[in-house]
Structure formats: structure tokens, C-alpha cells
mmCIF file of N, CA and C in Angstrom:
data_model
loop_
_atom_site.group_PDB
_atom_site.id
_atom_site.type_symbol
_atom_site.label_atom_id
_atom_site.label_comp_id
_atom_site.label_asym_id
_atom_site.label_seq_id
_atom_site.Cartn_x
_atom_site.Cartn_y
_atom_site.Cartn_z
ATOM 1 N N MET A 1 0.842 -1.182 0.000
ATOM 2 C CA MET A 1 0.000 0.000 0.000
ATOM 3 C C MET A 1 0.883 1.240 0.000
ATOM 4 N N PHE A 2 0.402 2.244 -0.674
ATOM 5 C CA PHE A 2 1.109 3.516 -0.712
ATOM 6 C C PHE A 2 0.272 4.548 0.029
ATOM 7 N N ALA A 3 0.933 5.462 0.712
ATOM 8 C CA ALA A 3 0.222 6.509 1.441
ATOM 9 C C ALA A 3 0.837 7.851 1.088
ATOM 10 N N THR A 4 0.003 8.860 1.011
ATOM 11 C CA THR A 4 0.501 10.209 0.847
ATOM 12 C C THR A 4 0.960 10.677 2.218
ATOM 13 N N GLN A 5 2.179 11.107 2.317
ATOM 14 C CA GLN A 5 2.733 11.527 3.602
ATOM 15 C C GLN A 5 2.581 13.040 3.756
ATOM 16 N N TYR A 6 2.836 13.517 4.956
ATOM 17 C CA TYR A 6 2.605 14.921 5.262
ATOM 18 C C TYR A 6 3.718 15.454 6.140
ATOM 19 N N LEU A 7 4.251 16.611 5.787
ATOM 20 C CA LEU A 7 5.173 17.366 6.635
ATOM 21 C C LEU A 7 4.660 18.801 6.653
ATOM 22 N N VAL A 8 4.474 19.358 7.836
ATOM 23 C CA VAL A 8 3.891 20.689 7.964
ATOM 24 C C VAL A 8 4.598 21.685 7.048
ATOM 25 N N ASP A 9 3.847 22.314 6.165
ATOM 26 C CA ASP A 9 4.293 23.355 5.241
ATOM 27 C C ASP A 9 5.397 22.936 4.280
ATOM 28 N N LEU A 10 5.792 21.670 4.282
ATOM 29 C CA LEU A 10 6.811 21.196 3.338
ATOM 30 C C LEU A 10 6.225 20.239 2.310
ATOM 31 N N ALA A 11 5.435 19.320 2.776
ATOM 32 C CA ALA A 11 4.811 18.343 1.885
ATOM 33 C C ALA A 11 3.346 18.232 2.277
ATOM 34 N N GLY A 12 2.603 19.241 1.901
ATOM 35 C CA GLY A 12 1.180 19.249 2.240
ATOM 36 C C GLY A 12 0.428 18.194 1.454
ATOM 37 N N ASN A 13 -0.687 17.804 1.985
ATOM 38 C CA ASN A 13 -1.542 16.832 1.327
ATOM 39 C C ASN A 13 -2.761 17.582 0.813
ATOM 40 N N GLY A 14 -2.875 17.726 -0.496
ATOM 41 C CA GLY A 14 -3.972 18.492 -1.082
ATOM 42 C C GLY A 14 -5.121 17.649 -1.591
ATOM 43 N N MET A 15 -5.277 16.431 -1.071
ATOM 44 C CA MET A 15 -6.337 15.575 -1.583
ATOM 45 C C MET A 15 -7.726 16.160 -1.360
ATOM 46 N N PHE A 16 -7.952 16.849 -0.243
ATOM 47 C CA PHE A 16 -9.262 17.474 -0.046
ATOM 48 C C PHE A 16 -9.491 18.550 -1.117
ATOM 49 N N GLN A 17 -8.448 19.309 -1.444
ATOM 50 C CA GLN A 17 -8.563 20.328 -2.487
ATOM 51 C C GLN A 17 -8.945 19.674 -3.813
ATOM 52 N N HIS A 18 -8.368 18.529 -4.096
ATOM 53 C CA HIS A 18 -8.643 17.832 -5.357
ATOM 54 C C HIS A 18 -10.041 17.219 -5.388
ATOM 55 N N ASN A 19 -10.512 16.718 -4.254
ATOM 56 C CA ASN A 19 -11.747 15.929 -4.224
ATOM 57 C C ASN A 19 -12.995 16.693 -3.826
ATOM 58 N N PHE A 20 -12.874 17.726 -3.002
ATOM 59 C CA PHE A 20 -14.067 18.442 -2.543
ATOM 60 C C PHE A 20 -14.789 19.075 -3.729
ATOM 61 N N PRO A 21 -16.122 19.153 -3.667
ATOM 62 C CA PRO A 21 -16.855 19.882 -4.702
ATOM 63 C C PRO A 21 -16.547 21.374 -4.620
ATOM 64 N N ALA A 22 -16.815 22.070 -5.707
ATOM 65 C CA ALA A 22 -16.514 23.505 -5.770
ATOM 66 C C ALA A 22 -17.241 24.289 -4.687
ATOM 67 N N ILE A 23 -18.460 23.894 -4.355
ATOM 68 C CA ILE A 23 -19.231 24.617 -3.342
ATOM 69 C C ILE A 23 -18.519 24.618 -1.988
ATOM 70 N N ALA A 24 -17.641 23.638 -1.768
ATOM 71 C CA ALA A 24 -16.876 23.542 -0.515
ATOM 72 C C ALA A 24 -15.424 23.970 -0.711
ATOM 73 N N GLY A 25 -15.126 24.642 -1.812
ATOM 74 C CA GLY A 25 -13.784 25.166 -2.048
ATOM 75 C C GLY A 25 -12.845 24.225 -2.781
ATOM 76 N N GLY A 26 -13.362 23.099 -3.248
ATOM 77 C CA GLY A 26 -12.508 22.127 -3.925
ATOM 78 C C GLY A 26 -12.445 22.314 -5.423
ATOM 79 N N TRP A 27 -11.651 21.457 -6.055
ATOM 80 C CA TRP A 27 -11.452 21.522 -7.501
ATOM 81 C C TRP A 27 -12.227 20.446 -8.244
ATOM 82 N N HIS A 28 -12.786 19.494 -7.528
ATOM 83 C CA HIS A 28 -13.632 18.465 -8.142
ATOM 84 C C HIS A 28 -12.910 17.674 -9.221
ATOM 85 N N LEU A 29 -11.644 17.313 -8.968
ATOM 86 C CA LEU A 29 -10.850 16.638 -9.991
ATOM 87 C C LEU A 29 -11.229 15.176 -10.185
ATOM 88 N N HIS A 30 -11.743 14.537 -9.156
ATOM 89 C CA HIS A 30 -12.089 13.120 -9.249
ATOM 90 C C HIS A 30 -13.600 12.977 -9.107
ATOM 91 N N CYS A 31 -14.250 12.556 -10.170
ATOM 92 C CA CYS A 31 -15.709 12.451 -10.191
ATOM 93 C C CYS A 31 -16.123 11.005 -10.474
ATOM 94 N N PRO A 32 -16.962 10.430 -9.616
ATOM 95 C CA PRO A 32 -17.459 9.085 -9.892
ATOM 96 C C PRO A 32 -18.252 9.059 -11.199
ATOM 97 N N LEU A 33 -18.138 7.965 -11.909
ATOM 98 C CA LEU A 33 -18.881 7.796 -13.158
ATOM 99 C C LEU A 33 -20.305 7.331 -12.891
ATOM 100 N N GLY A 34 -21.175 7.589 -13.847
ATOM 101 C CA GLY A 34 -22.545 7.114 -13.744
ATOM 102 C C GLY A 34 -22.618 5.601 -13.632
ATOM 103 N N SER A 35 -21.693 4.906 -14.260
ATOM 104 C CA SER A 35 -21.695 3.440 -14.187
ATOM 105 C C SER A 35 -21.474 2.945 -12.761
ATOM 106 N N LEU A 36 -20.695 3.703 -11.964
ATOM 107 C CA LEU A 36 -20.535 3.334 -10.547
ATOM 108 C C LEU A 36 -21.865 3.497 -9.823
ATOM 109 N N VAL A 37 -22.529 4.621 -10.029
ATOM 110 C CA VAL A 37 -23.811 4.885 -9.376
ATOM 111 C C VAL A 37 -24.835 3.828 -9.798
ATOM 112 N N GLU A 38 -24.843 3.479 -11.055
ATOM 113 C CA GLU A 38 -25.790 2.487 -11.560
ATOM 114 C C GLU A 38 -25.493 1.085 -11.031
ATOM 115 N N SER A 39 -24.271 0.831 -10.577
ATOM 116 C CA SER A 39 -23.919 -0.503 -10.084
ATOM 117 C C SER A 39 -24.493 -0.789 -8.697
ATOM 118 N N TYR A 40 -24.951 0.233 -7.994
ATOM 119 C CA TYR A 40 -25.560 0.027 -6.681
ATOM 120 C C TYR A 40 -26.994 -0.471 -6.871
ATOM 121 N N THR A 41 -27.301 -1.572 -6.238
ATOM 122 C CA THR A 41 -28.614 -2.207 -6.384
ATOM 123 C C THR A 41 -29.677 -1.467 -5.587
ATOM 124 N N PHE A 42 -30.918 -1.905 -5.754
ATOM 125 C CA PHE A 42 -31.991 -1.437 -4.878
ATOM 126 C C PHE A 42 -31.814 -2.118 -3.524
ATOM 127 N N THR A 43 -32.523 -1.644 -2.524
ATOM 128 C CA THR A 43 -32.324 -2.153 -1.158
ATOM 129 C C THR A 43 -32.634 -3.640 -1.027
ATOM 130 N N ASP A 44 -33.453 -4.172 -1.913
ATOM 131 C CA ASP A 44 -33.759 -5.612 -1.832
ATOM 132 C C ASP A 44 -32.754 -6.461 -2.611
ATOM 133 N N GLY A 45 -31.733 -5.825 -3.207
ATOM 134 C CA GLY A 45 -30.687 -6.556 -3.916
ATOM 135 C C GLY A 45 -30.910 -6.699 -5.401
ATOM 136 N N THR A 46 -32.067 -6.265 -5.915
ATOM 137 C CA THR A 46 -32.292 -6.363 -7.355
ATOM 138 C C THR A 46 -31.487 -5.292 -8.084
ATOM 139 N N ALA A 47 -31.130 -5.604 -9.310
ATOM 140 C CA ALA A 47 -30.302 -4.698 -10.112
ATOM 141 C C ALA A 47 -31.023 -3.370 -10.348
ATOM 142 N N PHE A 48 -30.254 -2.314 -10.405
ATOM 143 C CA PHE A 48 -30.795 -0.983 -10.651
ATOM 144 C C PHE A 48 -31.301 -0.875 -12.087
ATOM 145 N N SER A 49 -32.389 -0.129 -12.266
ATOM 146 C CA SER A 49 -32.925 0.178 -13.585
ATOM 147 C C SER A 49 -33.617 1.533 -13.521
ATOM 148 N N TYR A 50 -33.386 2.349 -14.549
ATOM 149 C CA TYR A 50 -34.054 3.653 -14.611
ATOM 150 C C TYR A 50 -35.561 3.502 -14.799
ATOM 151 N N THR A 51 -36.015 2.384 -15.303
ATOM 152 C CA THR A 51 -37.440 2.183 -15.544
ATOM 153 C C THR A 51 -38.162 1.585 -14.341
ATOM 154 N N ASP A 52 -37.422 1.176 -13.323
ATOM 155 C CA ASP A 52 -38.027 0.608 -12.119
ATOM 156 C C ASP A 52 -38.779 1.706 -11.368
ATOM 157 N N PRO A 53 -39.996 1.452 -10.908
ATOM 158 C CA PRO A 53 -40.769 2.494 -10.202
ATOM 159 C C PRO A 53 -40.119 2.942 -8.891
ATOM 160 N N ARG A 54 -39.182 2.176 -8.361
ATOM 161 C CA ARG A 54 -38.493 2.584 -7.124
ATOM 162 C C ARG A 54 -37.438 3.656 -7.376
ATOM 163 N N TYR A 55 -37.035 3.834 -8.623
ATOM 164 C CA TYR A 55 -36.045 4.859 -8.962
ATOM 165 C C TYR A 55 -36.666 6.240 -8.825
ATOM 166 N N ASN A 56 -35.985 7.114 -8.093
ATOM 167 C CA ASN A 56 -36.444 8.483 -7.892
ATOM 168 C C ASN A 56 -35.363 9.413 -8.439
ATOM 169 N N SER A 57 -35.625 10.056 -9.551
ATOM 170 C CA SER A 57 -34.617 10.919 -10.183
ATOM 171 C C SER A 57 -34.280 12.138 -9.323
ATOM 172 N N GLN A 58 -35.150 12.497 -8.385
ATOM 173 C CA GLN A 58 -34.889 13.633 -7.503
ATOM 174 C C GLN A 58 -34.063 13.244 -6.283
ATOM 175 N N ASN A 59 -33.988 11.943 -6.008
ATOM 176 C CA ASN A 59 -33.214 11.438 -4.867
ATOM 177 C C ASN A 59 -32.703 10.046 -5.238
ATOM 178 N N ILE A 60 -31.550 9.994 -5.892
ATOM 179 C CA ILE A 60 -31.070 8.720 -6.438
ATOM 180 C C ILE A 60 -30.701 7.704 -5.364
ATOM 181 N N THR A 61 -30.534 8.139 -4.124
ATOM 182 C CA THR A 61 -30.189 7.192 -3.057
ATOM 183 C C THR A 61 -31.416 6.535 -2.429
ATOM 184 N N GLN A 62 -32.594 7.075 -2.706
ATOM 185 C CA GLN A 62 -33.824 6.500 -2.152
ATOM 186 C C GLN A 62 -34.028 5.095 -2.718
ATOM 187 N N ASN A 63 -34.351 4.170 -1.866
ATOM 188 C CA ASN A 63 -34.603 2.770 -2.225
ATOM 189 C C ASN A 63 -33.366 2.058 -2.760
ATOM 190 N N ARG A 64 -32.179 2.608 -2.515
ATOM 191 C CA ARG A 64 -30.945 2.030 -3.044
ATOM 192 C C ARG A 64 -30.067 1.525 -1.905
ATOM 193 N N ASP A 65 -29.095 0.706 -2.245
ATOM 194 C CA ASP A 65 -28.103 0.241 -1.283
ATOM 195 C C ASP A 65 -27.575 1.464 -0.533
ATOM 196 N N PRO A 66 -27.620 1.475 0.814
ATOM 197 C CA PRO A 66 -27.224 2.657 1.579
ATOM 198 C C PRO A 66 -25.784 3.096 1.337
ATOM 199 N N ARG A 67 -24.941 2.197 0.862
ATOM 200 C CA ARG A 67 -23.538 2.569 0.608
ATOM 201 C C ARG A 67 -23.419 3.601 -0.504
ATOM 202 N N LEU A 68 -24.407 3.678 -1.382
ATOM 203 C CA LEU A 68 -24.373 4.678 -2.450
ATOM 204 C C LEU A 68 -24.282 6.082 -1.867
ATOM 205 N N GLY A 69 -25.112 6.390 -0.893
ATOM 206 C CA GLY A 69 -25.111 7.717 -0.279
ATOM 207 C C GLY A 69 -23.863 8.023 0.525
ATOM 208 N N PHE A 70 -23.150 6.987 0.953
ATOM 209 C CA PHE A 70 -21.900 7.178 1.675
ATOM 210 C C PHE A 70 -20.712 7.290 0.729
ATOM 211 N N THR A 71 -20.935 6.995 -0.546
ATOM 212 C CA THR A 71 -19.850 6.984 -1.523
ATOM 213 C C THR A 71 -19.859 8.205 -2.431
ATOM 214 N N VAL A 72 -21.034 8.604 -2.893
ATOM 215 C CA VAL A 72 -21.114 9.710 -3.850
ATOM 216 C C VAL A 72 -22.023 10.829 -3.346
ATOM 217 N N ILE A 73 -21.802 12.000 -3.922
ATOM 218 C CA ILE A 73 -22.672 13.162 -3.728
ATOM 219 C C ILE A 73 -23.403 13.337 -5.051
ATOM 220 N N SER A 74 -24.700 13.507 -4.996
ATOM 221 C CA SER A 74 -25.461 13.716 -6.229
ATOM 222 C C SER A 74 -26.277 15.003 -6.118
ATOM 223 N N ASN A 75 -26.825 15.418 -7.211
ATOM 224 C CA ASN A 75 -27.584 16.662 -7.276
ATOM 225 C C ASN A 75 -28.612 16.756 -6.149
ATOM 226 N N GLY A 76 -28.554 17.843 -5.394
ATOM 227 C CA GLY A 76 -29.490 18.083 -4.302
ATOM 228 C C GLY A 76 -28.993 17.618 -2.948
ATOM 229 N N ASP A 77 -27.936 16.801 -2.911
ATOM 230 C CA ASP A 77 -27.391 16.340 -1.629
ATOM 231 C C ASP A 77 -26.718 17.481 -0.888
ATOM 232 N N ARG A 78 -26.493 17.258 0.390
ATOM 233 C CA ARG A 78 -25.733 18.221 1.194
ATOM 234 C C ARG A 78 -24.332 17.683 1.432
ATOM 235 N N PHE A 79 -23.353 18.575 1.322
ATOM 236 C CA PHE A 79 -21.963 18.264 1.632
ATOM 237 C C PHE A 79 -21.446 19.421 2.466
ATOM 238 N N LYS A 80 -20.922 19.128 3.645
ATOM 239 C CA LYS A 80 -20.499 20.171 4.605
ATOM 240 C C LYS A 80 -21.653 21.143 4.862
ATOM 241 N N ASN A 81 -22.853 20.612 4.905
ATOM 242 C CA ASN A 81 -24.084 21.374 5.128
ATOM 243 C C ASN A 81 -24.344 22.419 4.036
ATOM 244 N N LEU A 82 -23.774 22.209 2.864
ATOM 245 C CA LEU A 82 -24.010 23.069 1.707
ATOM 246 C C LEU A 82 -24.744 22.245 0.651
ATOM 247 N N ARG A 83 -25.669 22.841 -0.037
ATOM 248 C CA ARG A 83 -26.437 22.133 -1.061
ATOM 249 C C ARG A 83 -25.577 21.974 -2.316
ATOM 250 N N TYR A 84 -25.405 20.736 -2.755
ATOM 251 C CA TYR A 84 -24.646 20.408 -3.963
ATOM 252 C C TYR A 84 -25.607 20.378 -5.144
ATOM 253 N N ILE A 85 -25.440 21.312 -6.067
ATOM 254 C CA ILE A 85 -26.318 21.416 -7.234
ATOM 255 C C ILE A 85 -25.465 21.175 -8.486
ATOM 256 N N SER A 86 -25.711 20.033 -9.129
ATOM 257 C CA SER A 86 -24.918 19.681 -10.303
ATOM 258 C C SER A 86 -25.769 19.553 -11.565
ATOM 259 N N HIS A 87 -27.033 19.884 -11.490
ATOM 260 C CA HIS A 87 -27.907 19.752 -12.656
ATOM 261 C C HIS A 87 -27.373 20.623 -13.803
ATOM 262 N N PRO A 88 -27.333 20.106 -15.029
ATOM 263 C CA PRO A 88 -26.792 20.870 -16.159
ATOM 264 C C PRO A 88 -27.498 22.197 -16.422
ATOM 265 N N ASP A 89 -28.757 22.314 -16.043
ATOM 266 C CA ASP A 89 -29.496 23.558 -16.260
ATOM 267 C C ASP A 89 -29.268 24.598 -15.170
ATOM 268 N N SER A 90 -28.556 24.237 -14.122
ATOM 269 C CA SER A 90 -28.324 25.144 -12.989
ATOM 270 C C SER A 90 -27.107 26.020 -13.273
ATOM 271 N N THR A 91 -27.275 26.979 -14.150
ATOM 272 C CA THR A 91 -26.145 27.791 -14.616
ATOM 273 C C THR A 91 -25.530 28.663 -13.523
ATOM 274 N N LEU A 92 -26.262 28.923 -12.448
ATOM 275 C CA LEU A 92 -25.714 29.745 -11.364
ATOM 276 C C LEU A 92 -24.938 28.920 -10.336
ATOM 277 N N SER A 93 -24.972 27.605 -10.460
ATOM 278 C CA SER A 93 -24.263 26.745 -9.516
ATOM 279 C C SER A 93 -22.821 26.544 -9.962
ATOM 280 N N ILE A 94 -21.890 26.691 -9.036
ATOM 281 C CA ILE A 94 -20.482 26.454 -9.386
ATOM 282 C C ILE A 94 -20.186 24.964 -9.539
ATOM 283 N N ASP A 95 -21.107 24.107 -9.143
ATOM 284 C CA ASP A 95 -20.946 22.667 -9.316
ATOM 285 C C ASP A 95 -21.782 22.133 -10.478
ATOM 286 N N GLN A 96 -22.228 22.998 -11.345
ATOM 287 C CA GLN A 96 -23.041 22.599 -12.496
ATOM 288 C C GLN A 96 -22.278 21.579 -13.345
ATOM 289 N N LEU A 97 -22.970 20.539 -13.791
ATOM 290 C CA LEU A 97 -22.402 19.569 -14.723
ATOM 291 C C LEU A 97 -22.079 20.284 -16.025
ATOM 292 N N THR A 98 -20.781 20.415 -16.304
ATOM 293 C CA THR A 98 -20.342 21.180 -17.469
ATOM 294 C C THR A 98 -18.893 20.834 -17.788
ATOM 295 N N THR A 99 -18.445 21.237 -18.941
ATOM 296 C CA THR A 99 -17.023 21.083 -19.277
ATOM 297 C C THR A 99 -16.312 22.427 -19.271
ATOM 298 N N THR A 100 -17.011 23.486 -18.880
ATOM 299 C CA THR A 100 -16.410 24.822 -18.927
ATOM 300 C C THR A 100 -16.095 25.405 -17.556
ATOM 301 N N LYS A 101 -16.450 24.715 -16.485
ATOM 302 C CA LYS A 101 -16.145 25.175 -15.129
ATOM 303 C C LYS A 101 -15.266 24.145 -14.433
ATOM 304 N N GLN A 102 -14.625 24.539 -13.364
ATOM 305 C CA GLN A 102 -13.880 23.585 -12.534
ATOM 306 C C GLN A 102 -14.897 22.887 -11.649
ATOM 307 N N ALA A 103 -15.643 21.978 -12.262
ATOM 308 C CA ALA A 103 -16.745 21.317 -11.576
ATOM 309 C C ALA A 103 -16.858 19.885 -12.082
ATOM 310 N N THR A 104 -17.874 19.203 -11.626
ATOM 311 C CA THR A 104 -18.076 17.811 -12.007
ATOM 312 C C THR A 104 -18.257 17.654 -13.521
ATOM 313 N N ARG A 105 -17.732 16.564 -14.029
ATOM 314 C CA ARG A 105 -17.935 16.223 -15.446
ATOM 315 C C ARG A 105 -18.953 15.100 -15.576
ATOM 316 N N THR A 106 -19.385 14.555 -14.442
ATOM 317 C CA THR A 106 -20.300 13.419 -14.463
ATOM 318 C C THR A 106 -21.617 13.697 -13.746
ATOM 319 N N GLY A 107 -21.677 14.785 -12.992
ATOM 320 C CA GLY A 107 -22.862 15.083 -12.188
ATOM 321 C C GLY A 107 -22.727 14.591 -10.760
ATOM 322 N N TYR A 108 -21.661 13.848 -10.479
ATOM 323 C CA TYR A 108 -21.454 13.268 -9.152
ATOM 324 C C TYR A 108 -20.146 13.760 -8.556
ATOM 325 N N GLY A 109 -20.084 13.720 -7.237
ATOM 326 C CA GLY A 109 -18.861 14.031 -6.519
ATOM 327 C C GLY A 109 -18.564 12.921 -5.527
ATOM 328 N N LEU A 110 -17.356 12.941 -4.988
ATOM 329 C CA LEU A 110 -16.954 11.945 -3.994
ATOM 330 C C LEU A 110 -17.378 12.367 -2.603
ATOM 331 N N ARG A 111 -17.996 11.468 -1.886
ATOM 332 C CA ARG A 111 -18.248 11.686 -0.467
ATOM 333 C C ARG A 111 -17.269 10.830 0.342
ATOM 334 N N LYS A 112 -17.064 9.598 -0.134
ATOM 335 C CA LYS A 112 -16.186 8.660 0.566
ATOM 336 C C LYS A 112 -14.765 9.224 0.629
ATOM 337 N N PHE A 113 -14.158 9.117 1.760
ATOM 338 C CA PHE A 113 -12.793 9.575 2.058
ATOM 339 C C PHE A 113 -12.684 11.088 2.218
ATOM 340 N N ASN A 114 -13.757 11.838 2.033
ATOM 341 C CA ASN A 114 -13.714 13.283 2.227
ATOM 342 C C ASN A 114 -14.356 13.628 3.560
ATOM 343 N N ALA A 115 -13.568 14.117 4.479
ATOM 344 C CA ALA A 115 -14.047 14.424 5.827
ATOM 345 C C ALA A 115 -14.855 15.715 5.805
ATOM 346 N N GLU A 116 -16.164 15.588 5.934
ATOM 347 C CA GLU A 116 -17.022 16.771 5.883
ATOM 348 C C GLU A 116 -16.820 17.685 7.088
ATOM 349 N N ASN A 117 -16.232 17.162 8.156
ATOM 350 C CA ASN A 117 -15.983 17.997 9.338
ATOM 351 C C ASN A 117 -14.626 18.701 9.262
ATOM 352 N N PHE A 118 -13.878 18.523 8.182
ATOM 353 C CA PHE A 118 -12.567 19.165 8.036
ATOM 354 C C PHE A 118 -12.760 20.656 7.841
ATOM 355 N N SER A 119 -11.983 21.463 8.574
ATOM 356 C CA SER A 119 -12.123 22.911 8.471
ATOM 357 C C SER A 119 -10.783 23.611 8.264
ATOM 358 N N GLY A 120 -9.750 22.859 7.953
ATOM 359 C CA GLY A 120 -8.418 23.448 7.768
ATOM 360 C C GLY A 120 -8.165 23.872 6.336
ATOM 361 N N ASN A 121 -6.897 24.006 6.009
ATOM 362 C CA ASN A 121 -6.443 24.403 4.691
ATOM 363 C C ASN A 121 -6.567 23.203 3.750
ATOM 364 N N LEU A 122 -7.374 23.315 2.725
ATOM 365 C CA LEU A 122 -7.602 22.199 1.808
ATOM 366 C C LEU A 122 -6.333 21.768 1.090
ATOM 367 N N GLN A 123 -5.349 22.674 0.949
ATOM 368 C CA GLN A 123 -4.113 22.342 0.256
ATOM 369 C C GLN A 123 -3.003 21.886 1.197
ATOM 370 N N ASN A 124 -3.237 21.910 2.483
ATOM 371 C CA ASN A 124 -2.183 21.580 3.437
ATOM 372 C C ASN A 124 -2.776 20.759 4.580
ATOM 373 N N SER A 125 -3.434 19.683 4.203
ATOM 374 C CA SER A 125 -4.127 18.849 5.173
ATOM 375 C C SER A 125 -3.190 17.829 5.788
ATOM 376 N N GLU A 126 -3.429 17.518 7.057
ATOM 377 C CA GLU A 126 -2.661 16.475 7.738
ATOM 378 C C GLU A 126 -3.243 15.094 7.481
ATOM 379 N N GLN A 127 -4.339 15.025 6.759
ATOM 380 C CA GLN A 127 -4.991 13.747 6.526
ATOM 381 C C GLN A 127 -4.082 12.834 5.714
ATOM 382 N N ILE A 128 -4.058 11.567 6.085
ATOM 383 C CA ILE A 128 -3.299 10.565 5.353
ATOM 384 C C ILE A 128 -4.299 9.702 4.589
ATOM 385 N N PHE A 129 -4.073 9.531 3.324
ATOM 386 C CA PHE A 129 -4.964 8.758 2.476
ATOM 387 C C PHE A 129 -4.224 7.539 1.951
ATOM 388 N N LEU A 130 -4.835 6.391 2.082
ATOM 389 C CA LEU A 130 -4.315 5.217 1.401
ATOM 390 C C LEU A 130 -4.798 5.311 -0.028
ATOM 391 N N LEU A 131 -3.884 5.371 -0.944
ATOM 392 C CA LEU A 131 -4.269 5.612 -2.321
ATOM 393 C C LEU A 131 -4.644 4.336 -3.065
ATOM 394 N N PHE A 132 -3.706 3.518 -3.321
ATOM 395 C CA PHE A 132 -3.991 2.335 -4.119
ATOM 396 C C PHE A 132 -3.149 1.172 -3.630
ATOM 397 N N ALA A 133 -3.735 0.026 -3.659
ATOM 398 C CA ALA A 133 -2.955 -1.196 -3.458
ATOM 399 C C ALA A 133 -2.631 -1.720 -4.849
ATOM 400 N N MET A 134 -1.380 -1.917 -5.110
ATOM 401 C CA MET A 134 -0.979 -2.348 -6.441
ATOM 402 C C MET A 134 -0.365 -3.726 -6.378
ATOM 403 N N LEU A 135 -0.796 -4.568 -7.261
ATOM 404 C CA LEU A 135 -0.228 -5.898 -7.400
ATOM 405 C C LEU A 135 0.387 -5.983 -8.782
ATOM 406 N N ARG A 136 1.553 -6.536 -8.843
ATOM 407 C CA ARG A 136 2.218 -6.677 -10.134
ATOM 408 C C ARG A 136 2.425 -8.164 -10.401
ATOM 409 N N TYR A 137 2.015 -8.572 -11.548
ATOM 410 C CA TYR A 137 2.171 -9.971 -11.939
ATOM 411 C C TYR A 137 3.235 -10.037 -13.030
ATOM 412 N N TYR A 138 4.097 -11.007 -12.927
ATOM 413 C CA TYR A 138 5.146 -11.218 -13.933
ATOM 414 C C TYR A 138 4.875 -12.478 -14.693
#
């Protein structure tokens, strides 16, 4: 496993800056894909479908595996007690789904691994993140 290390003012950890949505001062560099959101089943374990009557386009976590809401932020959710608005028609939102702003490219943001109670410098965080476990086969 690899970890991002931290030394005060020498080797800051800017992962919160990279991952937080714009409404919380972040750059929104890592956005979950729709295919990830679609992979979460309904609460009874059946596969997700947009045509299923349990699907609620206004609240995509309703009737879904609860881990979805702990993993992603979607349009209308709260992050750091701020309303996350990513709808493409929401031109006044800094988190609008677009390719012309420093905002989401998928309509979703990361909730997992982002500490909503963090109040420090987003570019100089003491948080340690386990990034990736890599296996190499020869």
C-alpha cells in the first residue's frame, strides 16, 4: 500500500482540495462515473434500472443500497451542510455539470474519504490517504 505523507508546510496533502466539490472550495478533480452509481442495487438486492418504479430521479439514493449515499454526492445532496447542485441547467451553480467550469464532469462528486468535518487548509491537510494497493504480476 502507498500513502501520501505529510510534513507541515513542506509536503502538504492536497487531496481534499482535489476531491471536494466547488461549493466547498474544492477543484472536483475526481468524479465518480454514472456506471458506478448504476452498479448500486436497490435495497432488496435487485439490479438498478431507470425504468423501475423505485427509482427516484430527484433522490437517487432512495430505495438504493445505503452505501451509495456514503460513496457519492449527487444533485441536491448536502456536503459540509451546503447544497450540492450539479444539474446541467443550474447555470448559477459552481458545481453545475459542465465542461467549462472547474466542476463535475459526471454530475457526481466523492463523499467517501472526504471528511465533511474538516475545516483546515484544503491544500495543506494532515490527513493521510491510502491511495492504491498495487499488485504486479510477472
